[in-house]
Tab-separated table of C-alpha atoms and ligand atoms in Angstrom:
chain	number	residue	atom	x	y	z
A	15	MET	CA	138.749	98.325	98.733
A	16	VAL	CA	138.178	100.434	95.609
A	17	VAL	CA	135.079	99.333	93.711
A	18	ARG	CA	135.564	100.169	90.032
A	19	GLN	CA	132.624	100.808	87.787
A	20	THR	CA	132.643	98.770	84.623
A	21	ALA	CA	131.176	99.862	81.311
A	22	PHE	CA	128.255	97.528	82.044
A	23	ASP	CA	127.547	99.308	85.321
A	24	LEU	CA	127.513	102.618	83.494
A	25	LEU	CA	125.170	101.217	80.861
A	26	GLU	CA	122.813	100.080	83.610
A	27	GLU	CA	122.840	103.523	85.230
A	28	CYS	CA	122.619	105.491	82.017
A	29	PRO	CA	121.199	103.300	79.263
A	30	VAL	CA	121.591	104.127	75.590
A	31	THR	CA	118.314	106.011	75.733
A	32	CYS	CA	119.719	108.409	78.324
A	33	SER	CA	120.615	111.141	75.848
A	34	GLU	CA	120.920	114.795	76.714
A	35	ARG	CA	117.488	115.514	75.228
A	36	VAL	CA	115.890	112.811	77.350
A	37	GLY	CA	117.641	114.168	80.442
A	38	ALA	CA	116.516	117.718	79.622
A	39	ALA	CA	112.891	116.563	79.159
A	40	ILE	CA	112.928	114.791	82.529
A	41	GLU	CA	114.441	117.838	84.250
A	42	SER	CA	111.881	120.146	82.725
A	43	LEU	CA	108.991	117.943	83.941
A	44	ALA	CA	110.634	117.681	87.355
A	45	ASP	CA	110.877	121.447	87.710
A	46	SER	CA	107.812	122.794	86.043
A	47	GLY	CA	105.524	120.037	84.763
A	48	GLY	CA	101.926	121.023	85.467
A	49	LYS	CA	99.567	118.651	87.274
A	50	GLU	CA	98.191	117.357	83.967
A	51	GLU	CA	101.610	116.548	82.452
A	52	ARG	CA	102.543	114.706	85.647
A	53	GLY	CA	99.182	113.015	86.177
A	54	ALA	CA	99.020	114.231	89.755
A	55	ILE	CA	95.832	112.868	91.347
A	56	PHE	CA	95.884	111.805	94.983
A	57	THR	CA	94.278	108.825	96.650
A	58	ARG	CA	91.944	108.807	99.673
A	59	GLN	CA	93.087	107.072	102.864
A	60	THR	CA	90.321	104.455	102.934
A	61	VAL	CA	91.349	103.309	99.457
A	62	VAL	CA	95.047	103.265	100.400
A	63	GLY	CA	94.305	101.077	103.442
A	64	PHE	CA	92.169	98.742	101.343
A	65	ILE	CA	94.971	98.304	98.744
A	66	LEU	CA	97.643	97.707	101.408
A	67	ASP	CA	95.416	95.055	103.026
A	68	LEU	CA	94.644	93.332	99.723
A	69	ALA	CA	98.328	93.298	98.739
A	70	GLY	CA	99.204	91.782	102.143
A	71	TYR	CA	101.207	94.733	103.523
A	72	THR	CA	99.889	94.268	107.058
A	73	ALA	CA	101.618	94.964	110.373
A	74	ASP	CA	101.213	91.368	111.589
A	75	ARG	CA	103.892	90.342	109.070
A	76	PRO	CA	107.683	90.963	109.328
A	77	LEU	CA	107.534	94.002	107.027
A	78	HIS	CA	110.995	95.169	108.176
A	79	MET	CA	112.434	92.037	106.503
A	80	MET	CA	110.593	92.745	103.238
A	81	ARG	CA	110.940	95.410	100.560
A	82	LEU	CA	108.264	97.759	99.230
A	83	LEU	CA	108.371	100.092	96.220
A	84	GLU	CA	106.130	103.170	95.748
A	85	PRO	CA	106.918	104.343	92.193
A	86	SER	CA	105.249	107.804	92.243
A	87	PHE	CA	104.681	108.916	95.835
A	88	GLY	CA	103.257	112.426	95.285
A	89	GLY	CA	102.125	113.917	98.591
A	90	GLY	CA	102.734	110.639	100.440
A	91	ASP	CA	99.143	109.376	100.592
A	92	PHE	CA	100.479	105.824	100.361
A	93	LEU	CA	103.923	106.450	101.833
A	94	LEU	CA	102.904	107.700	105.283
A	95	PRO	CA	100.498	104.803	106.050
A	96	ILE	CA	103.159	102.412	104.708
A	97	ILE	CA	105.706	103.848	107.140
A	98	GLY	CA	103.129	103.581	109.952
A	99	ARG	CA	102.603	99.869	109.215
A	100	LEU	CA	106.347	99.253	108.884
A	101	LEU	CA	107.070	100.817	112.283
A	102	ALA	CA	104.210	98.860	113.889
A	103	ALA	CA	105.525	95.581	112.431
A	104	TRP	CA	109.067	96.298	113.627
A	105	ARG	CA	107.882	97.254	117.121
A	106	ALA	CA	105.738	94.127	117.327
A	107	VAL	CA	108.934	92.055	117.226
A	108	GLY	CA	110.789	94.227	119.742
A	109	ALA	CA	112.311	96.969	117.510
A	110	VAL	CA	115.740	95.363	117.685
A	111	GLY	CA	118.752	97.448	116.494
A	112	SER	CA	118.868	100.990	115.152
A	113	ALA	CA	115.915	102.184	113.056
A	114	LEU	CA	118.261	103.198	110.212
A	115	GLU	CA	119.925	99.790	110.017
A	116	ALA	CA	116.779	97.762	110.580
A	117	LEU	CA	114.459	99.670	108.233
A	118	GLY	CA	116.774	101.332	105.692
A	119	ASP	CA	116.123	98.757	102.933
A	120	ALA	CA	112.430	98.239	103.592
A	121	ILE	CA	111.135	101.046	101.336
A	122	PHE	CA	112.112	102.611	98.025
A	123	ALA	CA	109.912	105.462	96.845
A	124	VAL	CA	110.201	107.608	93.722
A	125	GLU	CA	108.758	110.997	92.733
A	126	LEU	CA	109.581	113.019	89.643
A	127	HIS	CA	108.458	116.483	90.688
A	128	ARG	CA	111.194	118.218	92.661
A	129	ASN	CA	109.019	120.451	94.839
A	130	THR	CA	106.623	117.608	95.625
A	131	TYR	CA	109.620	115.419	96.495
A	132	ARG	CA	111.004	118.049	98.907
A	133	THR	CA	107.686	118.693	100.633
A	134	THR	CA	106.894	115.009	101.082
A	135	ARG	CA	110.417	114.253	102.280
A	136	ALA	CA	109.956	116.876	105.013
A	137	ALA	CA	106.562	115.307	105.851
A	138	VAL	CA	108.186	111.865	106.156
A	139	VAL	CA	110.862	113.198	108.521
A	140	SER	CA	108.288	114.863	110.745
A	141	PHE	CA	106.025	111.790	110.670
A	142	LEU	CA	108.963	109.641	111.848
A	143	GLN	CA	109.833	112.163	114.564
A	144	GLY	CA	106.202	112.112	115.690
A	145	GLU	CA	106.523	108.320	115.960
A	146	GLY	CA	109.489	108.771	118.312
A	147	VAL	CA	112.327	108.180	115.814
A	148	ALA	CA	115.385	110.365	116.570
A	149	THR	CA	115.973	113.261	114.157
A	150	ASP	CA	119.236	111.871	112.707
A	151	ALA	CA	117.666	108.489	112.065
A	152	ALA	CA	114.520	110.087	110.613
A	153	GLN	CA	116.572	112.147	108.165
A	154	GLY	CA	118.749	109.144	107.323
A	155	LEU	CA	115.723	106.959	106.609
A	156	ALA	CA	114.103	109.590	104.377
A	157	ALA	CA	117.367	109.899	102.422
A	158	ARG	CA	117.656	106.111	102.007
A	159	TRP	CA	114.015	105.572	101.054
A	160	MET	CA	113.198	108.508	98.802
A	161	TYR	CA	114.491	109.151	95.275
A	162	GLN	CA	113.776	112.110	93.018
A	163	GLY	CA	113.642	111.190	89.317
A	164	ASP	CA	111.730	109.420	86.560
A	165	PHE	CA	110.626	105.957	87.705
A	166	LEU	CA	110.693	104.685	84.120
A	167	MET	CA	114.356	105.630	83.636
A	168	ALA	CA	115.766	105.416	87.196
A	169	PRO	CA	118.431	102.859	88.141
A	170	ILE	CA	116.694	100.572	90.670
A	171	LYS	CA	118.519	97.697	92.318
A	172	GLY	CA	117.020	94.416	93.488
A	173	ARG	CA	113.470	93.073	93.639
A	174	PHE	CA	110.476	93.985	95.820
A	175	ASP	CA	107.904	91.996	97.778
A	176	PHE	CA	105.352	94.785	97.266
A	177	VAL	CA	104.799	97.520	94.714
A	178	VAL	CA	101.883	99.778	95.575
A	179	GLY	CA	100.516	103.135	94.521
A	180	ASN	CA	98.592	105.186	92.048
A	181	PRO	CA	100.715	105.619	88.919
A	182	PRO	CA	100.472	108.827	86.848
A	183	TYR	CA	97.856	109.049	84.084
A	184	VAL	CA	99.438	110.992	81.265
A	185	ARG	CA	98.314	110.850	77.652
A	186	GLN	CA	101.081	110.460	75.078
A	187	GLU	CA	100.450	113.925	73.595
A	188	LEU	CA	101.647	115.409	76.891
A	189	ILE	CA	104.925	113.437	77.040
A	190	PRO	CA	107.906	115.282	75.471
A	191	ALA	CA	108.894	113.581	72.174
A	192	PRO	CA	112.450	112.429	73.133
A	193	LEU	CA	111.154	110.948	76.369
A	194	LEU	CA	108.267	109.181	74.647
A	195	ALA	CA	110.763	107.679	72.157
A	196	ALA	CA	112.967	106.514	75.043
A	197	TYR	CA	109.997	104.876	76.798
A	198	ARG	CA	109.005	103.137	73.572
A	199	ARG	CA	112.510	101.685	73.209
A	200	ARG	CA	112.580	100.516	76.810
A	201	TYR	CA	109.049	99.215	77.405
A	202	GLU	CA	107.311	96.655	75.208
A	203	THR	CA	103.910	97.706	76.612
A	204	MET	CA	104.328	101.342	75.451
A	205	TYR	CA	102.258	100.335	72.459
A	206	ASP	CA	99.801	102.211	70.253
A	207	ARG	CA	98.166	105.009	72.349
A	208	ALA	CA	99.207	103.556	75.720
A	209	ASP	CA	99.015	106.039	78.595
A	210	LEU	CA	102.013	106.463	80.938
A	211	TYR	CA	100.494	104.208	83.624
A	212	VAL	CA	100.943	101.198	81.287
A	213	PRO	CA	104.786	101.105	81.282
A	214	PHE	CA	104.597	101.914	85.012
A	215	ILE	CA	102.778	98.606	85.483
A	216	GLU	CA	105.295	96.781	83.245
A	217	ARG	CA	108.326	98.022	85.145
A	218	SER	CA	106.671	97.440	88.503
A	219	LEU	CA	105.784	93.848	87.604
A	220	ASN	CA	109.324	93.181	86.421
A	221	LEU	CA	110.665	94.458	89.747
A	222	LEU	CA	108.492	92.053	91.779
A	223	ALA	CA	110.264	89.281	93.671
A	224	GLU	CA	108.991	85.705	93.404
A	225	GLY	CA	105.654	85.617	95.275
A	226	GLY	CA	105.592	89.449	95.413
A	227	HIS	CA	102.384	91.500	95.064
A	228	LEU	CA	101.563	94.646	93.118
A	229	GLY	CA	98.570	96.733	94.268
A	230	PHE	CA	97.635	99.711	92.076
A	231	ILE	CA	94.641	101.934	91.632
A	232	CYS	CA	94.524	103.192	88.070
A	233	ALA	CA	92.414	103.255	84.918
A	234	ASP	CA	91.285	99.788	83.837
A	235	ARG	CA	91.388	100.602	80.104
A	236	TRP	CA	94.481	98.436	79.539
A	237	MET	CA	92.312	95.381	80.273
A	238	LYS	CA	89.888	96.123	77.487
A	239	ASN	CA	91.294	98.196	74.636
A	240	ARG	CA	93.878	97.844	71.882
A	241	TYR	CA	96.748	99.624	73.609
A	242	GLY	CA	96.591	97.225	76.556
A	243	GLY	CA	97.271	94.145	74.407
A	244	PRO	CA	100.994	93.672	75.202
A	245	LEU	CA	100.444	94.318	78.936
A	246	ARG	CA	97.560	91.818	79.033
A	247	SER	CA	99.826	89.205	77.399
A	248	LEU	CA	102.611	89.896	79.913
A	249	VAL	CA	100.229	89.482	82.868
A	250	ALA	CA	98.525	86.394	81.424
A	251	GLU	CA	101.802	84.593	80.699
A	252	ARG	CA	103.876	85.361	83.781
A	253	PHE	CA	101.663	86.676	86.614
A	254	HIS	CA	98.440	86.079	88.544
A	255	LEU	CA	95.747	88.758	88.411
A	256	LYS	CA	94.312	88.052	91.866
A	257	PHE	CA	91.813	90.849	92.486
A	258	TYR	CA	89.998	93.310	90.280
A	259	VAL	CA	87.880	95.906	92.073
A	260	ASP	CA	85.824	98.244	89.887
A	261	MET	CA	85.943	101.715	91.501
A	262	VAL	CA	83.805	103.641	88.997
A	263	ASP	CA	81.579	106.217	90.757
A	264	THR	CA	83.280	105.738	94.130
A	265	PRO	CA	85.078	108.648	95.863
A	266	ALA	CA	88.520	107.060	95.463
A	267	PHE	CA	90.501	110.245	94.837
A	268	HIS	CA	90.728	113.792	96.116
A	269	SER	CA	89.615	114.953	92.639
A	270	ASP	CA	87.378	113.316	90.008
A	271	VAL	CA	89.394	113.020	86.851
A	272	ILE	CA	90.195	109.398	86.064
A	273	ALA	CA	87.792	107.544	83.837
A	274	TYR	CA	87.161	103.902	84.845
A	275	PRO	CA	89.401	103.563	87.916
A	276	ALA	CA	89.998	100.069	89.287
A	277	ILE	CA	92.135	98.434	91.952
A	278	THR	CA	94.202	95.556	90.649
A	279	ILE	CA	96.274	93.157	92.684
A	280	ILE	CA	98.743	91.147	90.619
A	281	SER	CA	101.279	88.680	92.025
A	282	ARG	CA	104.373	86.997	90.636
A	283	GLU	CA	102.891	83.554	91.062
A	284	ALA	CA	101.472	80.915	88.752
A	285	PRO	CA	98.350	82.170	86.953
A	286	GLY	CA	95.072	81.417	88.762
A	287	PRO	CA	91.480	82.647	89.172
A	288	THR	CA	90.632	86.353	89.611
A	289	ARG	CA	88.250	87.563	92.337
A	290	ILE	CA	86.122	90.446	91.130
A	291	ALA	CA	84.234	93.104	93.124
A	292	TYR	CA	82.176	96.087	91.988
A	293	ARG	CA	82.008	99.522	93.576
A	294	PRO	CA	82.635	98.727	97.223
A	295	ALA	CA	81.207	101.193	99.752
A	296	ALA	CA	84.059	103.537	100.710
A	297	THR	CA	83.722	105.700	103.789
A	298	VAL	CA	85.160	109.125	103.135
A	299	PRO	CA	87.220	110.226	106.151
B	4	SAM	C1	98.495	109.911	90.429
B	4	SAM	S1	99.709	110.757	91.417
B	4	SAM	C2	99.789	109.642	92.760
B	4	SAM	C3	100.452	110.107	93.997
B	4	SAM	C4	100.313	109.171	95.213
B	4	SAM	N1	100.891	107.874	94.918
B	4	SAM	C5	98.870	109.003	95.626
B	4	SAM	O1	98.275	107.988	95.353
B	4	SAM	O2	98.302	109.919	96.219
B	4	SAM	C6	101.106	110.465	90.453
B	4	SAM	C7	102.407	111.117	90.903
B	4	SAM	O3	103.406	110.650	89.973
B	4	SAM	C8	104.351	111.670	89.762
B	4	SAM	N2	105.021	111.348	88.492
B	4	SAM	C9	104.648	111.673	87.238
B	4	SAM	N3	105.484	111.138	86.342
B	4	SAM	C10	106.404	110.434	87.054
B	4	SAM	C11	107.520	109.658	86.688
B	4	SAM	N4	107.848	109.480	85.409
B	4	SAM	N5	108.256	109.067	87.674
B	4	SAM	C12	107.906	109.219	88.994
B	4	SAM	N6	106.858	109.976	89.388
B	4	SAM	C13	106.110	110.566	88.431
B	4	SAM	C14	103.508	112.946	89.764
B	4	SAM	O4	104.297	114.085	90.037
B	4	SAM	C15	102.478	112.628	90.848
B	4	SAM	O5	102.924	113.104	92.106
């Protein structure tokens, strides 16, 4: 059967904002964007494990039947433990069928920077091989799971039970003008001086399935200042802010550059009370 693309499909894949200048700006960031322009700061393993637990991504659940999104995977600090938990969950129920078929839809992970994408994709393949997955299946899974491009402009199908990660922190002055204009047209929370992590949260929330959980570590400024107003309204009206963990002065990252980091767990459920914790003791591995 020949599946024809309609004009609406094309609009979905390449929205009106997808002009040549926007495309060129994305490509230039993908090829050469420095660490500051890309907001590349990596998360420590203890913090990753804590977020996965709080979001409910635990190997005692049927994770192979669920879908997880990592919107900016960097060196794979979240992705590799996620894959470890996914394999453990699948094995716990007998690892029925081929790994590619059984696990191919369980993860979708995005990274803008081309070299980072390539290196982490190779790391994912070797991690899977180390876990006993055959080379063909390991390469097939990495190809199905991993996408190189801009999370805020990428065509992404379906909804997710989990969205987890550490979105990029990039001030507006560092975002190329055509791209910033495209984000502003697309995201209602790209308001005032909002940093790039703000529309990341908006898109991630909108991709959550009913009952799904988002677990991010990022700056908490959106909860307090002017630019966070539209995102606060979105969360208050349609989601449940379940946990807020203040991570100021804890060794959450491999470098110390984010002011006021916090872990937030937000679910697509009816609004309810928020549990709050301050500066938990983190053991540095
Ligand atoms: C803060 S790092 C987090 C990496 C990883 N999730 C972790 O916690 O260690 C953010 C990553 O987002 C990537 N990035 C920046 N802008 C992006 C975009 N528009 N779409 C997808 N990834 C992006 C950067 O290259 C960087 O690797």
